[in-house]
Amino acid sequence: MSKKTNYSYVGIAFIILVFGIIFVPKIIDRVSNNDINRTDESRSNPVNSELMETTDDSDLVYITSPNGERKKVPAFSFTNQDGETISNEDYLGKVYLVEFFFTTCPTICPKMNYNMMKLQDYFKEESDFGIASFTINPENDTPEVLKAYAENYEITNPYWNLLTGDRETIYKLANEGFYLYTKQDEEVEGGFEHSGNFALIDKEGYIRSRITESGSPLIYYNGIISEEEGVDDEGIKEEISLLKEDITKLLNE
């Protein structure tokens, strides 16, 4: 075989490798988690799913960045529905969930926040449980708008904050801080695309997850399908019941 041919095979192998690294996780994530737009090609997810490290208190693993470090919630500071400034430090010592949504969302957000409300009620006696909901349409979702939304969803947990602020900062937090896809797109229903997943955060601010039957971390939990539904029209199972179990584990750590 000639040297030129060898180079050709090397080039083809490199292209296949790059495709596998960039696009396959993206396709699997969007399809398996029932996000709004299954044809999106702008999402990448560099979360390292190889780490299987657990604690002595639970079997939940730490999600890691590509460099192998435990993935921690980036520092943030936004305004909540009561006009108060809330930062990541306000959640230290709490087990909490993170989502990205917008109040005028006509598709998955009502389902997501119905499930969040159910989780709020399930853990109503737990003072160390909270939720951080970041709007991806801050121009519309002012503290006043978020306050009305909170009242509509009967938000009673003092640590469920609906957060608004600078658009660019929020999008960076979503796409780079959590790898939870977010994008404005006037061509889609509602004008925005975003992940329907919830991130689970422990008391020290680290992203945690359970191990699936395949032996790899779940990473994020599907927030769209309710326990009552069980499975959606495509046969995807609900993961709210898993969240209840895993939140309980972290509360007991």
CSV table of C-alpha atoms in Angstrom, one decimal:
chain,number,residue,atom,x,y,z
A,1,MET,CA,0.0,0.0,0.0
A,2,SER,CA,1.4,3.4,-0.9
A,3,LYS,CA,2.1,6.2,1.5
A,4,LYS,CA,-0.5,8.3,-0.3
A,5,THR,CA,-3.1,5.7,0.3
A,6,ASN,CA,-2.1,5.5,4.0
A,7,TYR,CA,-2.7,9.2,4.3
A,8,SER,CA,-6.1,8.8,2.7
A,9,TYR,CA,-7.1,6.2,5.3
A,10,VAL,CA,-5.8,8.3,8.1
A,11,GLY,CA,-7.8,11.3,6.8
A,12,ILE,CA,-11.0,9.2,6.6
A,13,ALA,CA,-10.5,7.8,10.1
A,14,PHE,CA,-10.0,11.3,11.5
A,15,ILE,CA,-13.2,12.6,9.9
A,16,ILE,CA,-15.1,9.6,11.3
A,17,LEU,CA,-13.6,10.2,14.8
A,18,VAL,CA,-14.5,13.9,14.7
A,19,PHE,CA,-18.1,13.1,13.6
A,20,GLY,CA,-18.4,10.6,16.4
A,21,ILE,CA,-17.2,13.0,19.1
A,22,ILE,CA,-19.2,16.0,18.0
A,23,PHE,CA,-22.4,14.8,16.4
A,24,VAL,CA,-23.3,11.4,17.8
A,25,PRO,CA,-23.7,12.5,21.4
A,26,LYS,CA,-25.6,15.5,20.2
A,27,ILE,CA,-28.0,13.4,18.2
A,28,ILE,CA,-28.6,10.8,20.9
A,29,ASP,CA,-29.1,13.5,23.5
A,30,ARG,CA,-31.7,15.4,21.5
A,31,VAL,CA,-33.6,12.4,20.4
A,32,SER,CA,-33.6,10.5,23.7
A,33,ASN,CA,-34.6,13.5,25.8
A,34,ASN,CA,-37.4,14.8,23.5
A,35,ASP,CA,-36.1,18.3,23.0
A,36,ILE,CA,-38.1,20.7,20.9
A,37,ASN,CA,-36.0,20.5,17.7
A,38,ARG,CA,-34.5,17.1,16.9
A,39,THR,CA,-32.7,18.5,13.8
A,40,ASP,CA,-30.5,21.0,15.7
A,41,GLU,CA,-26.9,20.8,14.7
A,42,SER,CA,-25.4,23.5,16.9
A,43,ARG,CA,-25.3,21.7,20.2
A,44,SER,CA,-22.1,20.0,21.6
A,45,ASN,CA,-21.8,18.2,24.9
A,46,PRO,CA,-18.3,17.9,26.1
A,47,VAL,CA,-19.3,16.5,29.5
A,48,ASN,CA,-17.0,13.6,30.4
A,49,SER,CA,-19.3,10.6,31.0
A,50,GLU,CA,-16.4,8.2,31.9
A,51,LEU,CA,-16.1,9.1,35.6
A,52,MET,CA,-17.7,6.5,37.9
A,53,GLU,CA,-16.7,8.0,41.2
A,54,THR,CA,-19.2,7.7,44.0
A,55,THR,CA,-19.4,8.7,47.7
A,56,ASP,CA,-19.7,6.5,50.7
A,57,ASP,CA,-23.2,7.8,51.3
A,58,SER,CA,-24.8,7.3,47.8
A,59,ASP,CA,-24.2,5.6,44.5
A,60,LEU,CA,-24.6,8.9,42.5
A,61,VAL,CA,-21.6,9.9,40.5
A,62,TYR,CA,-19.9,13.2,39.8
A,63,ILE,CA,-20.2,14.5,36.3
A,64,THR,CA,-16.8,15.8,35.0
A,65,SER,CA,-15.5,18.2,32.4
A,66,PRO,CA,-13.3,17.1,29.5
A,67,ASN,CA,-10.2,17.7,31.7
A,68,GLY,CA,-11.4,15.2,34.2
A,69,GLU,CA,-12.4,17.8,36.9
A,70,ARG,CA,-15.7,17.5,38.7
A,71,LYS,CA,-18.3,19.7,37.0
A,72,LYS,CA,-19.4,22.4,39.3
A,73,VAL,CA,-22.1,25.0,38.8
A,74,PRO,CA,-20.5,28.2,37.5
A,75,ALA,CA,-20.8,31.3,39.5
A,76,PHE,CA,-23.9,33.2,38.6
A,77,SER,CA,-25.9,36.2,39.9
A,78,PHE,CA,-29.4,37.1,38.7
A,79,THR,CA,-32.6,38.7,39.8
A,80,ASN,CA,-35.5,36.6,41.0
A,81,GLN,CA,-39.3,37.0,40.9
A,82,ASP,CA,-39.2,39.1,44.1
A,83,GLY,CA,-36.6,41.5,42.8
A,84,GLU,CA,-33.8,40.0,44.9
A,85,THR,CA,-30.3,39.2,43.8
A,86,ILE,CA,-29.7,35.4,43.9
A,87,SER,CA,-26.3,33.8,43.3
A,88,ASN,CA,-25.0,30.3,43.2
A,89,GLU,CA,-23.7,30.8,46.8
A,90,ASP,CA,-27.3,31.1,48.0
A,91,TYR,CA,-27.7,27.4,47.0
A,92,LEU,CA,-24.7,26.1,48.9
A,93,GLY,CA,-25.9,23.6,51.4
A,94,LYS,CA,-29.0,22.9,49.3
A,95,VAL,CA,-29.8,20.0,46.9
A,96,TYR,CA,-31.4,21.7,43.9
A,97,LEU,CA,-32.5,21.3,40.3
A,98,VAL,CA,-31.6,23.6,37.4
A,99,GLU,CA,-33.7,24.2,34.3
A,100,PHE,CA,-33.9,26.8,31.5
A,101,PHE,CA,-37.4,27.9,30.4
A,102,PHE,CA,-39.4,31.0,29.4
A,103,THR,CA,-42.9,32.1,30.5
A,104,THR,CA,-44.5,32.3,27.1
A,105,CYS,CA,-43.2,28.8,26.0
A,106,PRO,CA,-46.1,27.0,24.2
A,107,THR,CA,-44.6,23.6,24.2
A,108,ILE,CA,-42.4,21.8,26.8
A,109,CYS,CA,-42.1,24.5,29.6
A,110,PRO,CA,-45.6,23.9,31.0
A,111,LYS,CA,-44.8,20.2,31.2
A,112,MET,CA,-41.4,20.9,32.8
A,113,ASN,CA,-42.8,23.2,35.4
A,114,TYR,CA,-45.7,20.9,36.2
A,115,ASN,CA,-43.1,18.3,37.1
A,116,MET,CA,-41.1,20.8,39.0
A,117,MET,CA,-44.2,21.7,41.0
A,118,LYS,CA,-44.8,18.0,41.8
A,119,LEU,CA,-41.2,17.7,43.0
A,120,GLN,CA,-41.6,20.9,45.1
A,121,ASP,CA,-44.7,19.4,46.7
A,122,TYR,CA,-43.0,16.0,47.2
A,123,PHE,CA,-40.1,17.6,49.1
A,124,LYS,CA,-42.2,20.3,50.9
A,125,GLU,CA,-40.9,19.3,54.3
A,126,GLU,CA,-37.2,19.4,53.1
A,127,SER,CA,-35.7,22.8,53.9
A,128,ASP,CA,-32.6,21.9,52.0
A,129,PHE,CA,-34.3,21.4,48.6
A,130,GLY,CA,-34.5,24.1,46.0
A,131,ILE,CA,-34.9,24.9,42.3
A,132,ALA,CA,-33.3,27.4,40.0
A,133,SER,CA,-35.3,28.3,36.9
A,134,PHE,CA,-33.4,30.5,34.4
A,135,THR,CA,-35.5,32.3,31.8
A,136,ILE,CA,-34.0,32.4,28.3
A,137,ASN,CA,-36.3,35.3,27.3
A,138,PRO,CA,-35.2,38.0,29.8
A,139,GLU,CA,-36.5,40.9,27.7
A,140,ASN,CA,-40.0,39.7,28.3
A,141,ASP,CA,-39.6,37.8,31.6
A,142,THR,CA,-39.1,40.7,34.0
A,143,PRO,CA,-39.3,40.1,37.8
A,144,GLU,CA,-43.0,41.2,37.6
A,145,VAL,CA,-43.8,38.7,34.9
A,146,LEU,CA,-41.9,35.9,36.7
A,147,LYS,CA,-43.8,36.8,39.9
A,148,ALA,CA,-47.2,36.2,38.1
A,149,TYR,CA,-45.8,33.0,36.7
A,150,ALA,CA,-44.7,31.8,40.1
A,151,GLU,CA,-48.2,32.5,41.5
A,152,ASN,CA,-49.8,30.6,38.6
A,153,TYR,CA,-47.7,27.6,39.3
A,154,GLU,CA,-48.2,27.9,43.1
A,155,ILE,CA,-44.5,28.2,43.9
A,156,THR,CA,-44.2,28.0,47.6
A,157,ASN,CA,-40.7,26.8,48.1
A,158,PRO,CA,-38.6,29.8,49.3
A,159,TYR,CA,-35.6,28.4,47.4
A,160,TRP,CA,-37.4,28.1,44.0
A,161,ASN,CA,-36.1,31.1,42.2
A,162,LEU,CA,-37.2,32.2,38.8
A,163,LEU,CA,-34.2,34.1,37.6
A,164,THR,CA,-33.7,36.8,34.9
A,165,GLY,CA,-30.9,39.0,33.8
A,166,ASP,CA,-28.5,39.6,31.0
A,167,ARG,CA,-29.4,37.5,28.0
A,168,GLU,CA,-25.8,36.7,26.9
A,169,THR,CA,-24.8,35.7,30.4
A,170,ILE,CA,-27.8,33.4,30.7
A,171,TYR,CA,-27.1,31.7,27.4
A,172,LYS,CA,-23.4,31.2,28.3
A,173,LEU,CA,-24.5,29.7,31.6
A,174,ALA,CA,-26.8,27.3,29.8
A,175,ASN,CA,-24.7,26.3,26.8
A,176,GLU,CA,-21.2,26.4,28.3
A,177,GLY,CA,-21.9,26.1,32.1
A,178,PHE,CA,-24.3,23.2,31.9
A,179,TYR,CA,-24.2,22.1,28.3
A,180,LEU,CA,-28.0,22.4,28.3
A,181,TYR,CA,-28.9,23.6,24.8
A,182,THR,CA,-30.4,27.1,24.5
A,183,LYS,CA,-31.0,29.2,21.3
A,184,GLN,CA,-33.2,31.9,20.0
A,185,ASP,CA,-34.9,30.9,16.7
A,186,GLU,CA,-37.8,32.9,15.4
A,187,GLU,CA,-38.7,30.0,13.0
A,188,VAL,CA,-39.6,27.6,15.7
A,189,GLU,CA,-42.8,27.7,17.8
A,190,GLY,CA,-42.4,30.2,20.6
A,191,GLY,CA,-39.3,31.7,19.2
A,192,PHE,CA,-36.8,29.7,21.3
A,193,GLU,CA,-35.2,26.2,21.4
A,194,HIS,CA,-34.0,24.7,24.6
A,195,SER,CA,-33.3,21.5,26.4
A,196,GLY,CA,-36.1,19.8,28.4
A,197,ASN,CA,-33.7,18.3,30.8
A,198,PHE,CA,-33.1,19.0,34.5
A,199,ALA,CA,-29.6,19.1,36.1
A,200,LEU,CA,-29.3,17.8,39.7
A,201,ILE,CA,-26.9,19.7,42.0
A,202,ASP,CA,-25.6,18.5,45.3
A,203,LYS,CA,-25.0,20.6,48.5
A,204,GLU,CA,-21.5,21.5,47.4
A,205,GLY,CA,-22.6,22.8,44.0
A,206,TYR,CA,-21.5,19.7,41.9
A,207,ILE,CA,-23.5,18.2,39.1
A,208,ARG,CA,-24.5,14.6,40.1
A,209,SER,CA,-26.2,11.8,38.3
A,210,ARG,CA,-27.1,8.1,38.6
A,211,ILE,CA,-25.6,5.2,36.6
A,212,THR,CA,-27.9,3.8,34.0
A,213,GLU,CA,-28.4,0.1,33.2
A,214,SER,CA,-25.9,0.4,30.4
A,215,GLY,CA,-23.2,1.4,33.0
A,216,SER,CA,-22.9,5.1,32.0
A,217,PRO,CA,-24.1,8.2,33.9
A,218,LEU,CA,-27.5,9.5,33.0
A,219,ILE,CA,-26.0,13.0,33.2
A,220,TYR,CA,-29.3,14.9,33.0
A,221,TYR,CA,-32.9,13.9,33.8
A,222,ASN,CA,-35.8,14.2,31.3
A,223,GLY,CA,-38.1,16.9,32.7
A,224,ILE,CA,-40.9,16.7,30.2
A,225,ILE,CA,-42.6,13.4,30.9
A,226,SER,CA,-44.6,13.2,34.1
A,227,GLU,CA,-44.9,10.2,36.4
A,228,GLU,CA,-48.6,10.0,35.5
A,229,GLU,CA,-47.8,9.6,31.8
A,230,GLY,CA,-45.1,6.9,32.5
A,231,VAL,CA,-43.9,7.0,28.9
A,232,ASP,CA,-44.4,9.4,26.0
A,233,ASP,CA,-45.8,8.6,22.6
A,234,GLU,CA,-42.4,7.5,21.5
A,235,GLY,CA,-41.9,5.1,24.3
A,236,ILE,CA,-39.4,7.2,26.3
A,237,LYS,CA,-39.8,6.6,30.1
A,238,GLU,CA,-40.4,9.3,32.6
A,239,GLU,CA,-37.4,10.2,34.9
A,240,ILE,CA,-39.2,12.2,37.6
A,241,SER,CA,-39.4,9.1,39.8
A,242,LEU,CA,-35.7,8.7,39.4
A,243,LEU,CA,-35.2,12.3,40.5
A,244,LYS,CA,-37.2,11.7,43.6
A,245,GLU,CA,-34.9,8.8,44.6
A,246,ASP,CA,-31.7,10.7,43.7
A,247,ILE,CA,-32.7,14.0,45.4
A,248,THR,CA,-33.4,11.9,48.6
A,249,LYS,CA,-29.9,10.3,48.3
A,250,LEU,CA,-28.2,13.7,48.1
A,251,LEU,CA,-30.3,15.1,50.9
A,252,ASN,CA,-29.0,12.3,53.1
A,253,GLU,CA,-25.3,12.8,52.1
